[in-house]
Short mmCIF file of C-alpha atoms in Angstrom, two decimals:
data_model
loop_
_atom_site.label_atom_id
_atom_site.label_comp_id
_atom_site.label_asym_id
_atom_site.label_seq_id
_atom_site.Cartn_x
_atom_site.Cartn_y
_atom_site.Cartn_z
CA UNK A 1 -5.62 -38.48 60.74
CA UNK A 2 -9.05 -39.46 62.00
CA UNK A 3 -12.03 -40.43 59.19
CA UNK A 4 -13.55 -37.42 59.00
CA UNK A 5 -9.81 -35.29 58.55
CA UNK A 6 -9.38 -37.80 55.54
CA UNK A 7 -12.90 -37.16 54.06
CA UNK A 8 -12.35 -33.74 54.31
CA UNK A 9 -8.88 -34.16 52.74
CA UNK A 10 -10.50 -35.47 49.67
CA UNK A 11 -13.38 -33.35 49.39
CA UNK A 12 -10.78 -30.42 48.80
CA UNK A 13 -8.46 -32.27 46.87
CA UNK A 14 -11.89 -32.88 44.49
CA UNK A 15 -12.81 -29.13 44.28
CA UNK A 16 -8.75 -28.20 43.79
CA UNK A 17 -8.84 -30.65 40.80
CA UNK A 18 -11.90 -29.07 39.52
CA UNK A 19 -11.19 -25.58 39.87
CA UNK A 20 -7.52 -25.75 38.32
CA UNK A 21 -7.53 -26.27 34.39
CA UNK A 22 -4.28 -27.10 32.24
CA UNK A 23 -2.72 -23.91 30.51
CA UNK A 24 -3.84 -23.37 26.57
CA UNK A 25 -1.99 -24.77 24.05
CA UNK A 26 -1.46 -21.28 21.72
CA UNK A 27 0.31 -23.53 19.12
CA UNK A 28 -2.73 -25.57 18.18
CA UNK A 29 -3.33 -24.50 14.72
CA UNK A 30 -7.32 -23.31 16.18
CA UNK A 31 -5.91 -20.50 17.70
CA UNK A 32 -4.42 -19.06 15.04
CA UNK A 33 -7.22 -17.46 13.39
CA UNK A 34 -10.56 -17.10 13.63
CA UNK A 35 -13.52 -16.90 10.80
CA UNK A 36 -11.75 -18.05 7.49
CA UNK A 37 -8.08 -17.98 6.94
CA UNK A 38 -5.99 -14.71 5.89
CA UNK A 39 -7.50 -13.05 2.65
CA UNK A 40 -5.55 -11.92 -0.23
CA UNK A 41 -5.79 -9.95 -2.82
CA UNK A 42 -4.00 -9.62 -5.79
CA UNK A 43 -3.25 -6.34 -7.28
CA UNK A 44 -4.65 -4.90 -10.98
CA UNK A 45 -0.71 -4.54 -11.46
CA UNK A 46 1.09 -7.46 -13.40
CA UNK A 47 3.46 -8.44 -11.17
CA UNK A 48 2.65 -6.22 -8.38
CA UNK A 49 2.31 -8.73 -6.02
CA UNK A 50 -1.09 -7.92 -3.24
CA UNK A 51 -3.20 -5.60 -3.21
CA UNK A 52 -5.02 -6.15 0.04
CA UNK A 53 -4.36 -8.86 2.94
CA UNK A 54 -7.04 -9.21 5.94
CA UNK A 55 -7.55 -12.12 9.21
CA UNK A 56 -8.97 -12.30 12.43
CA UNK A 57 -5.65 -12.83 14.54
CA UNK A 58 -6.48 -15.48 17.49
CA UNK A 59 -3.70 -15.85 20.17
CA UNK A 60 -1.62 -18.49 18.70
CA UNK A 61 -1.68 -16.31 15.41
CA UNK A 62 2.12 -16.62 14.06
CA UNK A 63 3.49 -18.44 16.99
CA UNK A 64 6.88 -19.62 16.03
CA UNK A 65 6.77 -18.84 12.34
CA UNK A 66 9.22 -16.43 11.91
CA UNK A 67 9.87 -14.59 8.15
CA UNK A 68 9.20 -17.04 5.14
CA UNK A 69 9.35 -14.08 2.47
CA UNK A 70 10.88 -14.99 -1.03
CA UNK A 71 13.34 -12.60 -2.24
CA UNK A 72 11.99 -12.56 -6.01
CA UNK A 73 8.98 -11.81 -5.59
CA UNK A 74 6.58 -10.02 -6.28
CA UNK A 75 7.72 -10.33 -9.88
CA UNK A 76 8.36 -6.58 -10.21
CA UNK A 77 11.08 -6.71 -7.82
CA UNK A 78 14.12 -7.62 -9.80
CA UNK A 79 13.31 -5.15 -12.54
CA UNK A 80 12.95 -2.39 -9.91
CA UNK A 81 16.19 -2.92 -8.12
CA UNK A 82 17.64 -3.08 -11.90
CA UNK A 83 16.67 0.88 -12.00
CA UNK A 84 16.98 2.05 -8.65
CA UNK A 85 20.50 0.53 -7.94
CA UNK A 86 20.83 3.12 -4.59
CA UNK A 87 18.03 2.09 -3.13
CA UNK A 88 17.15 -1.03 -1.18
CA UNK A 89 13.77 -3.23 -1.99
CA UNK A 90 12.42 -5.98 -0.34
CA UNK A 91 9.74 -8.34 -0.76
CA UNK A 92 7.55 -6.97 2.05
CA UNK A 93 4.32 -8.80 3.82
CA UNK A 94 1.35 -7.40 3.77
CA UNK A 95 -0.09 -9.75 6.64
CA UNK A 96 3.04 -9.60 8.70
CA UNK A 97 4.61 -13.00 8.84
CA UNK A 98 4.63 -12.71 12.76
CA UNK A 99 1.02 -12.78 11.97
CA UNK A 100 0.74 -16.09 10.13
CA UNK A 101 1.44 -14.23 7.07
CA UNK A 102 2.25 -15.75 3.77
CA UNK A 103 5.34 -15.18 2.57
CA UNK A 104 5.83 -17.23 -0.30
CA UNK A 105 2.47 -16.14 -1.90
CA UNK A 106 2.79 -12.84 -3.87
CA UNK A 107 -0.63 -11.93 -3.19
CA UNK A 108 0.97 -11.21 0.08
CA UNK A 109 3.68 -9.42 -1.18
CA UNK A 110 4.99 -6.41 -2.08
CA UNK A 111 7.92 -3.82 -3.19
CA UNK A 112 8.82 -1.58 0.18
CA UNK A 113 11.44 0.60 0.28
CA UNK A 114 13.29 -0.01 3.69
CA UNK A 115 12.42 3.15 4.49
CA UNK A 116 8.83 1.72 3.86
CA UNK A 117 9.31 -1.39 5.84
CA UNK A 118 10.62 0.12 8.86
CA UNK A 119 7.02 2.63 8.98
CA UNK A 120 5.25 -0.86 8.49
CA UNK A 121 6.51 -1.80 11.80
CA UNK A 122 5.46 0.91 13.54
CA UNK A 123 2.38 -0.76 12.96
CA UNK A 124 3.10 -4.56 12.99
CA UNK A 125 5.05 -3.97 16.74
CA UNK A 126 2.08 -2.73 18.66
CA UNK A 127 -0.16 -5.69 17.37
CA UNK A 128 2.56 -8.09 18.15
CA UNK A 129 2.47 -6.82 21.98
CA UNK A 130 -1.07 -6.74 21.68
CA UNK A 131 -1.08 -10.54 20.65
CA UNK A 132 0.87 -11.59 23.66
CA UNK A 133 -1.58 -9.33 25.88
CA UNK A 134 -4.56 -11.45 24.19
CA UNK A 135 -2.50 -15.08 24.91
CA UNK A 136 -2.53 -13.27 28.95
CA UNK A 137 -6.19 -12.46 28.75
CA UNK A 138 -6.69 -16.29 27.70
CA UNK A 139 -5.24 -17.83 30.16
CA UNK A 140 -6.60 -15.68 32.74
CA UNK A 141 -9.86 -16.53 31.88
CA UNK A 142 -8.78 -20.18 31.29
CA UNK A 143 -7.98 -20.05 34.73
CA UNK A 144 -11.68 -18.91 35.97
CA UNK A 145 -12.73 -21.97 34.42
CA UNK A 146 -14.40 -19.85 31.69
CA UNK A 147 -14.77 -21.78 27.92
CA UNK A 148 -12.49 -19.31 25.83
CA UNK A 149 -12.96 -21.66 22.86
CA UNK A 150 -16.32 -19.87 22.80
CA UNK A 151 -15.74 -16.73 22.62
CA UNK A 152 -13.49 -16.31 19.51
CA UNK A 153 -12.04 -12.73 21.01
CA UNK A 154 -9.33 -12.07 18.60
CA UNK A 155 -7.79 -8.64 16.45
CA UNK A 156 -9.09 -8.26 12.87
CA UNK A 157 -6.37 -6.38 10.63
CA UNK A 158 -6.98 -4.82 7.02
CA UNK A 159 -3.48 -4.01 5.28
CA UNK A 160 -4.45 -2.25 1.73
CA UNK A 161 -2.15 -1.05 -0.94
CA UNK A 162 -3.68 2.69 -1.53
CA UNK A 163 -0.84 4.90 -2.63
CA UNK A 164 -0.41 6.18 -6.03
CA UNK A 165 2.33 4.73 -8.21
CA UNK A 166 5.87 5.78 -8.55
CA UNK A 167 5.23 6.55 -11.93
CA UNK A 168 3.20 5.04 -14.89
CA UNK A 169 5.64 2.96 -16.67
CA UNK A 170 6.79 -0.69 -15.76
CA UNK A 171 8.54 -0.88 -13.32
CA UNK A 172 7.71 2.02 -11.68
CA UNK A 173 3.89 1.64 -11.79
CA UNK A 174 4.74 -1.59 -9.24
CA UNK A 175 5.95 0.86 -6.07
CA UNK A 176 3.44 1.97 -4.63
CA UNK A 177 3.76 5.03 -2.19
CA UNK A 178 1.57 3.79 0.88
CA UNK A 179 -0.01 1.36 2.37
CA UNK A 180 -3.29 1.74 5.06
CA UNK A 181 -3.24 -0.31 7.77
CA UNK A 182 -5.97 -0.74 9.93
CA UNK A 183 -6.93 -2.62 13.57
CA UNK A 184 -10.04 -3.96 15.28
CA UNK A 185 -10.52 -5.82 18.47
CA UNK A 186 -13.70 -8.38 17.88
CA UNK A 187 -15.80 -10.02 20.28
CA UNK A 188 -14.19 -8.36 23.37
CA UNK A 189 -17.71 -7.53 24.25
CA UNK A 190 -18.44 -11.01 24.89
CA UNK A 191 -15.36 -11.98 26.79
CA UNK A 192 -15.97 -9.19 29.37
CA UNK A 193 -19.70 -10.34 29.75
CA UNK A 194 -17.83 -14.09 30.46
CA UNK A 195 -16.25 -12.44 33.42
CA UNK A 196 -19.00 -10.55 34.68
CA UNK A 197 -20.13 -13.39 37.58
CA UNK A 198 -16.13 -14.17 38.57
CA UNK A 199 -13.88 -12.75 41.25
CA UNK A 200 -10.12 -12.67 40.53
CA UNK A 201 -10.52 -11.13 37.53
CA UNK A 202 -8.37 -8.51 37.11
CA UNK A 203 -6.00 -10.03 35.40
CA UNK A 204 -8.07 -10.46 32.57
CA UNK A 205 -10.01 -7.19 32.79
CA UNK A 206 -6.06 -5.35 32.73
CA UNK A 207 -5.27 -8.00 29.57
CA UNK A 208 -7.89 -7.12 27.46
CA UNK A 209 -7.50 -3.09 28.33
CA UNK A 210 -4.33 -3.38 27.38
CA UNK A 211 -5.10 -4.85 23.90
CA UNK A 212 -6.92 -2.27 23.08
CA UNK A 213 -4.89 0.39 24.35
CA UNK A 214 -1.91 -1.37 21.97
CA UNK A 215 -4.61 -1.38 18.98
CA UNK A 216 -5.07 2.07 19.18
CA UNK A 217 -1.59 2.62 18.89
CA UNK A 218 -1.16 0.87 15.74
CA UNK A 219 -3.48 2.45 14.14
CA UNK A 220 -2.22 5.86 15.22
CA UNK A 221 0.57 4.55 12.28
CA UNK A 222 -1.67 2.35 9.94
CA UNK A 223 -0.16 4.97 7.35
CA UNK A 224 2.44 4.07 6.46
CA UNK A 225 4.55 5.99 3.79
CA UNK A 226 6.45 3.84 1.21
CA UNK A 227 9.08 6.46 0.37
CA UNK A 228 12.63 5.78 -1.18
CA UNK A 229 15.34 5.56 1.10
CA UNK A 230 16.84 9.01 2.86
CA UNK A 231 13.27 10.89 2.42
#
């Protein structure tokens, strides 16, 4: 190879080195969430458990948790199982633990039905998808070389205790018959005016759609009915 083939050879080797950028590292606890940590709430209700549970979910929000919840609480629990011997109670998150949820704090917590706990999750599934379509749209833009750890695009969730009681009596007046849970994509604005200048950007552009089509959908079920089992 003749001088100028090897100059050239390292001129593009230069501009390859510059242009490619190592993948994020979604398990870094800054990607997890953004603004303060998860908010929580604790009900009027002695032993209730939560009354309300809120975060801004970055990409890396949950990443390899998995369910932490602690079977006896909220306090309530144990009594209400005690009277409704047909009908199965958990201790369910408020801030799904898939989330970055707390599970061992009962502000985080409380009594669902399983009937109640699977019409959580037709709320918590469409966020999770949505969280994997956000880690896409980061490393897309990673990839254009843009600085994501300036933009702080992430989903903001509300989940709020708002059903009447089961009754007015202890235990009863710890079940409470819905939850609201709500959805909102933040600061999208300002990752789509970071890929304004770049080509190859579609990837992105379809990633961040997509989040928002799968926010949308959870909040088509944000709420969610805490009834006893069979209704």
């Amino acid at each position: 190879m003749t001088l100028v083939g090897i100059a050239k050879k390292k001129v593009e080797v230069r501009r390859s080195s510059r242009a490619r950028k190592a993948p994020l590292n979604f398990t870094d606890k800054y990607w997890q969430f953004f603004g303060d940590l998860p908010s929580y709430r604790v009900n009027e209700h002695q032993n209730a458990g939560g009354r309300h549970s809120s975060a801004i979910l970055g990409p890396g929000a949950g990443l390899g948790k998995g369910s932490d919840s602690v079977g006896d609480k909220p306090q309530a629990i144990q009594a209400i199982k005690k009277k409704y011997p047909g009908t199965t109670f958990i201790s369910g998150h408020l801030l799904n633990a898939d989330f970055g949820g707390d599970g061992k704090d009962h502000k985080n917590l409380t009594v669902l039905t399983s009937t109640g706990n699977a019409n959580h999750k037709k709320f918590d599934e469409p966020i999770k998808k949505a969280l994997m379509q956000l880690r896409t749209a980061y490393q897309a833009m990673n990839e254009l070389g843009i600085d994501v750890k300036a933009i702080r695009y992430g989903i903001k969730v509300d989940i709020e205790v708002t059903g009447k009681e089961w009754g007015d009596t202890y235990p009863n007046n710890c079940i409470f018959k819905s939850l609201t849970c709500k959805a909102k994509v933040v600061n999208d604005d300002k990752a789509l005016a970071e890929l304004v200048p770049h080509k190859n950007r579609e990837k992105a552009d379809a990633a961040i759609t997509a989040v928002q089509h799968l926010v949308d959908e959870a909040n088509a079920n944000g709420e969610i009915a805490n009834l006893p089992d069979g209704e």
